[in-house]
mmCIF file of C-alpha atoms and ligand atoms in Angstrom:
data_model
loop_
_atom_site.group_PDB
_atom_site.id
_atom_site.type_symbol
_atom_site.label_atom_id
_atom_site.label_comp_id
_atom_site.label_asym_id
_atom_site.label_seq_id
_atom_site.Cartn_x
_atom_site.Cartn_y
_atom_site.Cartn_z
ATOM 1 C CA MET O 1 99.512 9.686 56.897
ATOM 2 C CA ARG O 2 101.849 12.402 56.799
ATOM 3 C CA ILE O 3 104.330 12.171 53.713
ATOM 4 C CA LEU O 4 107.213 13.939 52.122
ATOM 5 C CA VAL O 5 107.706 13.396 48.302
ATOM 6 C CA THR O 6 110.972 13.804 47.146
ATOM 7 C CA GLY O 7 111.024 14.077 43.267
ATOM 8 C CA GLY O 8 107.175 14.867 43.709
ATOM 9 C CA ALA O 9 107.164 17.077 40.519
ATOM 10 C CA GLY O 10 108.183 14.419 38.176
ATOM 11 C CA TYR O 11 106.606 12.260 36.131
ATOM 12 C CA ILE O 12 105.640 9.751 38.322
ATOM 13 C CA GLY O 13 105.894 11.504 41.245
ATOM 14 C CA SER O 14 103.383 13.713 40.351
ATOM 15 C CA HIS O 15 100.978 11.073 39.293
ATOM 16 C CA THR O 16 101.602 9.600 42.775
ATOM 17 C CA VAL O 17 101.034 12.714 44.590
ATOM 18 C CA ARG O 18 97.572 12.928 43.136
ATOM 19 C CA MET O 19 96.498 9.652 44.464
ATOM 20 C CA LEU O 20 98.292 10.584 47.673
ATOM 21 C CA GLU O 21 96.241 13.578 48.468
ATOM 22 C CA LYS O 22 93.126 11.764 48.225
ATOM 23 C CA ALA O 23 94.320 8.839 50.876
ATOM 24 C CA ALA O 24 97.056 10.959 53.370
ATOM 25 C CA GLU O 25 96.364 14.013 55.895
ATOM 26 C CA LYS O 26 99.247 15.802 54.386
ATOM 27 C CA VAL O 27 101.323 15.522 51.420
ATOM 28 C CA VAL O 28 104.468 17.405 51.048
ATOM 29 C CA VAL O 29 106.511 17.549 47.997
ATOM 30 C CA TYR O 30 110.061 18.267 48.041
ATOM 31 C CA ASP O 31 111.753 18.626 44.649
ATOM 32 C CA ASN O 32 114.644 20.645 43.513
ATOM 33 C CA LEU O 33 112.940 21.015 39.893
ATOM 34 C CA SER O 34 116.244 19.972 38.206
ATOM 35 C CA LYS O 35 113.602 18.013 36.119
ATOM 36 C CA GLY O 36 110.407 18.497 37.610
ATOM 37 C CA HIS O 37 107.602 21.106 36.909
ATOM 38 C CA GLN O 38 106.146 23.145 39.325
ATOM 39 C CA GLN O 39 102.695 23.677 37.197
ATOM 40 C CA ALA O 40 102.484 19.639 37.843
ATOM 41 C CA VAL O 41 102.092 20.143 41.666
ATOM 42 C CA ASN O 42 98.896 21.521 43.261
ATOM 43 C CA ALA O 43 100.035 20.197 46.735
ATOM 44 C CA ASN O 44 99.046 22.208 49.527
ATOM 45 C CA TYR O 45 102.763 21.981 50.421
ATOM 46 C CA PHE O 46 105.947 22.439 48.454
ATOM 47 C CA VAL O 47 109.187 23.077 49.353
ATOM 48 C CA GLN O 48 111.838 23.825 46.351
ATOM 49 C CA GLY O 49 114.571 21.796 47.753
ATOM 50 C CA ASP O 50 118.035 19.411 47.190
ATOM 51 C CA LEU O 51 118.421 16.039 48.371
ATOM 52 C CA PHE O 52 122.420 17.162 49.660
ATOM 53 C CA ASP O 53 120.225 20.214 51.653
ATOM 54 C CA SER O 54 120.009 17.820 54.951
ATOM 55 C CA GLN O 55 118.842 21.245 56.876
ATOM 56 C CA LEU O 56 116.084 22.114 54.716
ATOM 57 C CA LEU O 57 115.211 18.467 54.623
ATOM 58 C CA ALA O 58 115.251 18.027 58.333
ATOM 59 C CA GLU O 59 113.539 21.371 58.984
ATOM 60 C CA THR O 60 110.842 20.091 56.445
ATOM 61 C CA ILE O 61 110.444 16.471 58.252
ATOM 62 C CA LYS O 62 109.859 18.857 61.678
ATOM 63 C CA LYS O 63 107.539 21.225 60.638
ATOM 64 C CA ASN O 64 105.312 19.360 58.473
ATOM 65 C CA ASN O 65 105.553 16.312 61.135
ATOM 66 C CA ILE O 66 106.109 14.222 58.619
ATOM 67 C CA ASP O 67 105.767 10.244 59.380
ATOM 68 C CA SER O 68 106.908 8.799 55.626
ATOM 69 C CA VAL O 69 108.655 9.197 52.759
ATOM 70 C CA VAL O 70 108.446 8.429 49.129
ATOM 71 C CA HIS O 71 111.389 8.911 47.506
ATOM 72 C CA PHE O 72 111.368 9.561 43.446
ATOM 73 C CA ALA O 73 113.863 11.733 43.401
ATOM 74 C CA ALA O 74 116.746 10.772 41.206
ATOM 75 C CA PHE O 75 118.195 10.532 37.394
ATOM 76 C CA SER O 76 116.494 7.417 35.744
ATOM 77 C CA LEU O 77 117.840 7.530 31.848
ATOM 78 C CA VAL O 78 119.527 4.520 30.803
ATOM 79 C CA GLY O 79 121.605 6.094 28.133
ATOM 80 C CA GLU O 80 122.700 9.205 29.937
ATOM 81 C CA SER O 81 123.547 7.100 33.077
ATOM 82 C CA MET O 82 126.265 5.190 30.822
ATOM 83 C CA GLN O 83 127.543 8.567 29.319
ATOM 84 C CA ASN O 84 127.828 9.995 32.903
ATOM 85 C CA PRO O 85 128.333 7.706 35.995
ATOM 86 C CA ARG O 86 129.135 10.304 38.304
ATOM 87 C CA ALA O 87 126.205 12.355 38.045
ATOM 88 C CA TYR O 88 124.369 9.098 38.880
ATOM 89 C CA TYR O 89 126.392 7.423 41.712
ATOM 90 C CA GLN O 90 126.189 11.272 43.547
ATOM 91 C CA ASN O 91 122.650 11.937 42.885
ATOM 92 C CA ASN O 92 121.142 8.129 43.633
ATOM 93 C CA VAL O 93 123.417 6.885 45.624
ATOM 94 C CA GLN O 94 124.853 9.881 47.455
ATOM 95 C CA GLY O 95 121.877 11.611 47.530
ATOM 96 C CA THR O 96 119.555 8.605 49.033
ATOM 97 C CA LEU O 97 122.088 8.030 51.505
ATOM 98 C CA ASN O 98 121.732 11.723 52.651
ATOM 99 C CA LEU O 99 117.975 11.336 52.509
ATOM 100 C CA LEU O 100 118.144 7.876 54.742
ATOM 101 C CA GLU O 101 120.477 9.976 56.738
ATOM 102 C CA VAL O 102 118.051 12.951 58.120
ATOM 103 C CA MET O 103 115.357 10.124 58.190
ATOM 104 C CA LEU O 104 116.740 8.102 61.022
ATOM 105 C CA GLU O 105 117.830 11.540 62.626
ATOM 106 C CA SER O 106 114.474 12.936 62.114
ATOM 107 C CA GLY O 107 113.073 9.378 63.446
ATOM 108 C CA VAL O 108 111.426 8.466 60.522
ATOM 109 C CA ASN O 109 111.297 5.010 59.563
ATOM 110 C CA LYS O 110 108.617 4.371 56.702
ATOM 111 C CA LEU O 111 109.931 4.724 52.843
ATOM 112 C CA VAL O 112 108.865 3.932 49.779
ATOM 113 C CA PHE O 113 111.729 3.521 47.513
ATOM 114 C CA SER O 114 111.388 4.013 43.244
ATOM 115 C CA SER O 115 113.183 1.254 42.193
ATOM 116 C CA THR O 116 113.652 -0.098 38.625
ATOM 117 C CA ALA O 117 113.410 -3.221 36.376
ATOM 118 C CA ALA O 118 116.954 -2.152 35.010
ATOM 119 C CA VAL O 119 118.564 -3.575 38.456
ATOM 120 C CA TYR O 120 117.666 -7.244 36.465
ATOM 121 C CA GLY O 121 120.043 -6.536 33.578
ATOM 122 C CA GLU O 122 119.529 -9.429 30.796
ATOM 123 C CA PRO O 123 116.902 -11.888 32.492
ATOM 124 C CA GLU O 124 117.574 -15.771 32.528
ATOM 125 C CA CYS O 125 113.967 -15.955 32.006
ATOM 126 C CA VAL O 126 110.664 -14.193 31.639
ATOM 127 C CA PRO O 127 108.444 -13.168 33.095
ATOM 128 C CA ILE O 128 110.922 -11.886 35.890
ATOM 129 C CA THR O 129 109.933 -12.707 39.473
ATOM 130 C CA GLU O 130 111.671 -10.555 42.355
ATOM 131 C CA ALA O 131 113.910 -13.299 43.158
ATOM 132 C CA ALA O 132 115.423 -13.524 39.775
ATOM 133 C CA ALA O 133 118.975 -12.877 39.303
ATOM 134 C CA LYS O 134 120.431 -8.769 39.438
ATOM 135 C CA ASN O 135 122.682 -8.062 37.236
ATOM 136 C CA PRO O 136 121.869 -4.496 35.928
ATOM 137 C CA THR O 137 123.536 -3.671 32.577
ATOM 138 C CA ASN O 138 123.593 -0.056 32.915
ATOM 139 C CA VAL O 139 124.630 2.299 35.579
ATOM 140 C CA TYR O 140 121.222 3.573 36.563
ATOM 141 C CA GLY O 141 120.121 -0.136 36.929
ATOM 142 C CA ARG O 142 123.125 -0.571 39.180
ATOM 143 C CA THR O 143 122.739 2.713 41.145
ATOM 144 C CA LYS O 144 119.492 1.552 42.107
ATOM 145 C CA LEU O 145 120.737 -1.912 42.822
ATOM 146 C CA ILE O 146 123.587 -0.129 45.420
ATOM 147 C CA MET O 147 120.487 1.950 47.178
ATOM 148 C CA GLU O 148 118.022 -1.415 47.574
ATOM 149 C CA ASN O 149 120.770 -3.486 49.137
ATOM 150 C CA ALA O 150 122.034 -0.533 51.399
ATOM 151 C CA MET O 151 117.841 -0.224 52.644
ATOM 152 C CA ALA O 152 117.977 -3.990 53.327
ATOM 153 C CA ASP O 153 120.823 -3.317 55.670
ATOM 154 C CA TYR O 154 119.439 -0.407 57.207
ATOM 155 C CA SER O 155 116.270 -2.250 57.561
ATOM 156 C CA LEU O 156 118.112 -4.962 59.587
ATOM 157 C CA ALA O 157 120.782 -2.322 61.663
ATOM 158 C CA HIS O 158 118.762 0.683 61.859
ATOM 159 C CA GLY O 159 114.953 -0.044 62.090
ATOM 160 C CA LEU O 160 114.039 1.201 58.643
ATOM 161 C CA ASN O 161 110.967 -0.322 57.023
ATOM 162 C CA TYR O 162 111.051 0.131 53.207
ATOM 163 C CA ILE O 163 109.177 -1.005 50.250
ATOM 164 C CA ALA O 164 111.237 -0.720 46.959
ATOM 165 C CA LEU O 165 108.955 -0.751 43.759
ATOM 166 C CA ARG O 166 110.595 -2.067 40.590
ATOM 167 C CA TYR O 167 109.037 -0.250 37.807
ATOM 168 C CA PHE O 168 109.177 -1.570 34.442
ATOM 169 C CA ASN O 169 108.246 0.918 31.583
ATOM 170 C CA ALA O 170 106.288 3.849 33.028
ATOM 171 C CA CYS O 171 104.054 5.641 30.324
ATOM 172 C CA GLY O 172 100.264 7.160 29.944
ATOM 173 C CA ALA O 173 99.025 10.138 31.440
ATOM 174 C CA ASP O 174 96.271 10.777 34.015
ATOM 175 C CA PRO O 175 93.249 11.215 32.003
ATOM 176 C CA GLN O 176 91.242 13.411 34.346
ATOM 177 C CA ALA O 177 94.287 15.910 35.059
ATOM 178 C CA ASP O 178 96.348 17.938 33.160
ATOM 179 C CA ILE O 179 99.634 16.114 33.709
ATOM 180 C CA GLY O 180 101.733 13.903 31.872
ATOM 181 C CA GLU O 181 105.375 12.902 30.354
ATOM 182 C CA ASP O 182 107.832 16.047 30.033
ATOM 183 C CA HIS O 183 111.178 15.249 29.695
ATOM 184 C CA HIS O 184 114.117 17.614 28.440
ATOM 185 C CA PRO O 185 115.293 16.073 26.365
ATOM 186 C CA GLU O 186 113.068 13.322 25.602
ATOM 187 C CA THR O 187 114.142 10.056 25.444
ATOM 188 C CA HIS O 188 111.342 7.571 25.844
ATOM 189 C CA LEU O 189 109.622 5.277 23.456
ATOM 190 C CA ILE O 190 106.109 6.871 23.614
ATOM 191 C CA PRO O 191 106.392 10.232 23.963
ATOM 192 C CA LEU O 192 108.767 10.160 21.071
ATOM 193 C CA ILE O 193 106.437 8.335 18.984
ATOM 194 C CA LEU O 194 103.475 10.573 19.513
ATOM 195 C CA GLN O 195 105.582 13.592 19.004
ATOM 196 C CA ALA O 196 106.372 12.351 15.831
ATOM 197 C CA CYS O 197 102.730 11.713 15.306
ATOM 198 C CA LEU O 198 101.799 15.475 16.136
ATOM 199 C CA GLY O 199 104.519 16.380 13.473
ATOM 200 C CA LYS O 200 106.952 17.682 15.930
ATOM 201 C CA ARG O 201 109.730 15.110 14.568
ATOM 202 C CA GLU O 202 110.164 13.686 11.170
ATOM 203 C CA SER O 203 110.602 10.223 12.093
ATOM 204 C CA ILE O 204 111.276 7.645 14.968
ATOM 205 C CA LYS O 205 114.550 5.963 15.211
ATOM 206 C CA ILE O 206 114.423 2.180 16.089
ATOM 207 C CA PHE O 207 117.244 1.176 18.155
ATOM 208 C CA GLY O 208 118.124 -2.154 16.533
ATOM 209 C CA ASP O 209 116.394 -4.604 14.914
ATOM 210 C CA ASP O 210 118.982 -7.408 15.227
ATOM 211 C CA TYR O 211 117.526 -8.383 18.857
ATOM 212 C CA PRO O 212 116.918 -12.183 19.393
ATOM 213 C CA THR O 213 113.104 -11.391 19.368
ATOM 214 C CA GLN O 214 110.160 -12.068 16.969
ATOM 215 C CA ASP O 215 110.774 -8.943 15.147
ATOM 216 C CA GLY O 216 114.368 -7.824 16.508
ATOM 217 C CA THR O 217 113.396 -5.117 18.533
ATOM 218 C CA CYS O 218 113.334 -4.683 22.245
ATOM 219 C CA ILE O 219 110.562 -6.113 24.171
ATOM 220 C CA ARG O 220 109.411 -4.371 27.147
ATOM 221 C CA ASP O 221 106.617 -4.340 29.568
ATOM 222 C CA TYR O 222 104.652 -0.943 29.266
ATOM 223 C CA ILE O 223 102.530 -0.157 32.703
ATOM 224 C CA HIS O 224 100.143 3.230 33.403
ATOM 225 C CA VAL O 225 101.596 5.585 35.554
ATOM 226 C CA ASN O 226 98.717 5.815 37.287
ATOM 227 C CA ASP O 227 98.782 1.722 38.011
ATOM 228 C CA LEU O 228 102.064 2.995 39.726
ATOM 229 C CA ALA O 229 100.732 5.490 41.499
ATOM 230 C CA GLN O 230 98.235 3.276 43.152
ATOM 231 C CA ALA O 231 100.879 1.029 44.144
ATOM 232 C CA HIS O 232 102.785 3.818 46.139
ATOM 233 C CA VAL O 233 99.421 3.999 47.825
ATOM 234 C CA LEU O 234 99.140 0.581 48.699
ATOM 235 C CA ALA O 235 102.698 0.039 49.874
ATOM 236 C CA LEU O 236 102.300 3.162 52.268
ATOM 237 C CA GLN O 237 99.281 1.559 53.911
ATOM 238 C CA ALA O 238 100.985 -1.561 53.885
ATOM 239 C CA LEU O 239 103.982 -0.157 56.192
ATOM 240 C CA TYR O 240 101.492 1.895 58.341
ATOM 241 C CA ASN O 241 100.075 -1.729 59.194
ATOM 242 C CA GLY O 242 103.050 -3.031 60.324
ATOM 243 C CA LYS O 243 104.263 -4.652 57.275
ATOM 244 C CA SER O 244 107.986 -5.508 56.907
ATOM 245 C CA SER O 245 110.418 -4.488 54.469
ATOM 246 C CA SER O 246 109.903 -5.579 51.134
ATOM 247 C CA VAL O 247 110.556 -5.249 47.139
ATOM 248 C CA TYR O 248 107.796 -5.749 44.430
ATOM 249 C CA ASN O 249 108.001 -5.329 40.683
ATOM 250 C CA LEU O 250 105.573 -3.317 38.934
ATOM 251 C CA GLY O 251 104.270 -4.241 35.316
ATOM 252 C CA ASN O 252 101.506 -5.631 33.367
ATOM 253 C CA GLY O 253 103.204 -8.967 32.377
ATOM 254 C CA SER O 254 102.704 -8.796 28.919
ATOM 255 C CA GLY O 255 105.561 -7.723 26.439
ATOM 256 C CA PHE O 256 105.540 -5.383 23.218
ATOM 257 C CA SER O 257 108.043 -5.094 20.744
ATOM 258 C CA VAL O 258 109.191 -1.302 20.112
ATOM 259 C CA LYS O 259 107.847 -2.102 16.783
ATOM 260 C CA GLN O 260 104.651 -3.179 17.968
ATOM 261 C CA VAL O 261 104.061 -0.122 20.393
ATOM 262 C CA ILE O 262 104.776 2.153 17.005
ATOM 263 C CA GLU O 263 101.936 0.206 15.392
ATOM 264 C CA ALA O 264 99.532 0.663 18.185
ATOM 265 C CA ALA O 265 100.278 4.268 18.429
ATOM 266 C CA GLU O 266 99.788 4.629 14.621
ATOM 267 C CA ALA O 267 96.521 2.803 14.909
ATOM 268 C CA VAL O 268 95.414 5.195 18.318
ATOM 269 C CA THR O 269 96.477 8.618 16.597
ATOM 270 C CA GLY O 270 95.027 7.404 13.083
ATOM 271 C CA GLN O 271 99.034 8.910 11.607
ATOM 272 C CA SER O 272 101.547 7.280 9.858
ATOM 273 C CA ILE O 273 105.114 7.754 10.848
ATOM 274 C CA ARG O 274 108.638 7.283 9.299
ATOM 275 C CA LYS O 275 110.467 4.841 10.899
ATOM 276 C CA ASP O 276 114.435 4.806 10.856
ATOM 277 C CA ILE O 277 116.308 1.792 11.660
ATOM 278 C CA ALA O 278 119.340 2.711 13.865
ATOM 279 C CA SER O 279 122.066 0.972 15.764
ATOM 280 C CA ARG O 280 121.504 -0.382 19.605
ATOM 281 C CA ARG O 281 121.441 1.561 22.572
ATOM 282 C CA ALA O 282 124.353 0.799 25.060
ATOM 283 C CA GLY O 283 122.961 -0.979 28.075
ATOM 284 C CA ASP O 284 119.401 -2.186 26.489
ATOM 285 C CA PRO O 285 118.451 -5.737 27.440
ATOM 286 C CA ALA O 286 116.661 -7.344 24.569
ATOM 287 C CA VAL O 287 113.737 -8.576 26.562
ATOM 288 C CA LEU O 288 112.223 -7.134 30.308
ATOM 289 C CA VAL O 289 108.720 -8.298 31.109
ATOM 290 C CA ALA O 290 107.300 -8.898 34.703
ATOM 291 C CA SER O 291 105.810 -11.066 36.908
ATOM 292 C CA SER O 292 103.662 -8.654 39.567
ATOM 293 C CA GLU O 293 101.949 -12.072 41.093
ATOM 294 C CA LYS O 294 103.814 -10.799 44.429
ATOM 295 C CA ILE O 295 102.197 -7.302 44.896
ATOM 296 C CA LYS O 296 99.031 -8.245 43.612
ATOM 297 C CA ALA O 297 99.198 -11.245 46.669
ATOM 298 C CA GLU O 298 100.204 -9.442 48.996
ATOM 299 C CA LEU O 299 99.067 -6.246 48.602
ATOM 300 C CA GLY O 300 95.996 -6.797 46.222
ATOM 301 C CA TRP O 301 97.397 -4.196 43.417
ATOM 302 C CA LYS O 302 95.669 -4.727 40.660
ATOM 303 C CA PRO O 303 96.744 -2.652 37.344
ATOM 304 C CA GLU O 304 93.652 -1.057 35.798
ATOM 305 C CA TYR O 305 95.224 -0.340 32.294
ATOM 306 C CA GLN O 306 95.961 -3.603 30.788
ATOM 307 C CA ASP O 307 96.183 -2.971 26.870
ATOM 308 C CA ILE O 308 98.493 -0.995 25.122
ATOM 309 C CA LYS O 309 96.427 1.115 23.346
ATOM 310 C CA SER O 310 94.221 2.384 26.142
ATOM 311 C CA ILE O 311 97.664 3.284 27.436
ATOM 312 C CA ILE O 312 98.885 5.028 24.544
ATOM 313 C CA LYS O 313 95.707 6.534 24.151
ATOM 314 C CA THR O 314 95.921 8.624 27.622
ATOM 315 C CA ALA O 315 99.306 9.684 26.605
ATOM 316 C CA TRP O 316 98.122 10.835 23.290
ATOM 317 C CA GLN O 317 95.310 12.935 25.172
ATOM 318 C CA TRP O 318 98.094 14.560 27.096
ATOM 319 C CA HIS O 319 100.457 15.287 23.913
ATOM 320 C CA GLN O 320 97.900 16.685 22.118
ATOM 321 C CA ASN O 321 96.293 18.575 24.472
ATOM 322 C CA ASN O 322 100.132 20.116 25.839
ATOM 323 C CA PRO O 323 102.208 20.100 22.648
ATOM 324 C CA GLU O 324 104.560 21.899 24.368
ATOM 325 C CA GLY O 325 104.399 19.974 27.332
ATOM 326 C CA PHE O 326 104.255 21.978 30.738
ATOM 327 C CA ASN O 327 105.621 25.450 28.983
HETATM 328 N N1 UFG Q 1 113.654 3.242 21.787
HETATM 329 C C1 UFG Q 1 113.825 3.226 20.752
HETATM 330 N N2 UFG Q 1 114.074 4.680 20.118
HETATM 331 C C2 UFG Q 1 113.843 5.584 20.884
HETATM 332 C C3 UFG Q 1 113.645 5.510 22.263
HETATM 333 C C4 UFG Q 1 113.414 4.178 22.707
HETATM 334 O O1 UFG Q 1 113.931 2.140 19.880
HETATM 335 O O2 UFG Q 1 113.766 6.728 20.019
HETATM 336 C C5 UFG Q 1 113.909 1.589 22.510
HETATM 337 C C6 UFG Q 1 114.553 1.423 23.575
HETATM 338 O O3 UFG Q 1 115.959 0.566 22.829
HETATM 339 C C7 UFG Q 1 114.231 0.554 24.148
HETATM 340 C C8 UFG Q 1 112.692 0.603 24.129
HETATM 341 O O4 UFG Q 1 112.380 1.612 22.976
HETATM 342 O O5 UFG Q 1 113.702 -1.203 23.835
HETATM 343 C C9 UFG Q 1 111.802 1.525 25.045
HETATM 344 O O6 UFG Q 1 113.074 2.479 25.518
HETATM 345 P P1 UFG Q 1 112.595 4.199 26.391
HETATM 346 O O7 UFG Q 1 113.717 4.857 26.445
HETATM 347 O O8 UFG Q 1 111.101 4.218 26.569
HETATM 348 O O9 UFG Q 1 112.777 3.249 28.181
HETATM 349 P P2 UFG Q 1 113.793 2.124 28.618
HETATM 350 O O10 UFG Q 1 113.171 0.842 28.780
HETATM 351 O O11 UFG Q 1 115.212 2.692 28.347
HETATM 352 O O12 UFG Q 1 113.796 2.506 30.269
HETATM 353 C C10 UFG Q 1 112.802 2.694 31.034
HETATM 354 C C11 UFG Q 1 113.093 3.828 32.092
HETATM 355 C C12 UFG Q 1 114.082 3.315 32.881
HETATM 356 C C13 UFG Q 1 113.712 2.363 33.350
HETATM 357 C C14 UFG Q 1 113.733 0.876 31.964
HETATM 358 C C15 UFG Q 1 113.237 -0.198 33.086
HETATM 359 O O13 UFG Q 1 113.121 5.022 31.493
HETATM 360 O O14 UFG Q 1 114.552 4.284 33.826
HETATM 361 O O15 UFG Q 1 112.362 1.199 31.895
HETATM 362 O O16 UFG Q 1 113.069 -1.265 31.467
HETATM 363 F F1 UFG Q 1 115.027 1.584 33.818
#
């Protein structure tokens, strides 16, 4: 396997690169560093480049004899996508179409694609299976669904073989390596709570306590980043073994409310933090919980981190050791 990893300097990308390096002949990270961190990559091969730079992409593929791509490079914030749809359609749709064009021109037809639970929108029932209706409630989810549909068409007509992985809520950090979550600005629940536990924030805002859930706060399925990374290795191996195009959910199958996540983090850190109730955030569905039975049955995926406290513990270790992130 000689793999190009776009967005390999980002949070999920860098964890996946660490795992791919143990399984592949060559891993080349291609990242424009608009969100990613060069310090998160110790890959032998790193190219600073943009998805829109077709020439550099094609040269990188040719020079390294690349035969598959894992495509992380994308914008991924639900709230931001509602305020700036243009950036999301350009980067996530146009940028990915550009990558597909270069891949087809270069004769590379294997692709693992980062998709999201946000393609489902407000689910009709939980846990959500891959066959559930897809009605995204935010722009981010729409851009990913557009690309899933495009890849399905390319697969039928242009011989693309892809696996789209629909991540639920990625969290945690590699307990062995010095990498973790570091976004600017940070918008994700667990890192924000842990920053409050470190005294770097005064409080945590709970976005809405009037959802139709047991405690009124949103329920999500939190999945460890290394378990996500492992799924990419399995997906690639399946494609190299001739597996046809497919789509899989990646989650733990259990839901935790915002209040429960805060309680779990307080227990792990031994700190108590101030909680403020704020209004709902646009585009947030009330409950997202995955059924990941399909990937377990077909690819033998088995998440290692099943328990929310053990996941938070790995994130806490990263935040304590690196309070300023990669800086
Ligand atoms: N939340 C708060 N306060 C905060 C931040 C978040 O209450 O300060 C809540 C959110 O409203 C949501 C939950 O905590 O209910 C989780 O929010 P995150 O921002 O951590 O994650 P999201 O669920 O919005 O998004 C994540 C990924 C997306 C992906 C989505 C799929 O970032 O890329 O999961 O469910 F699309």
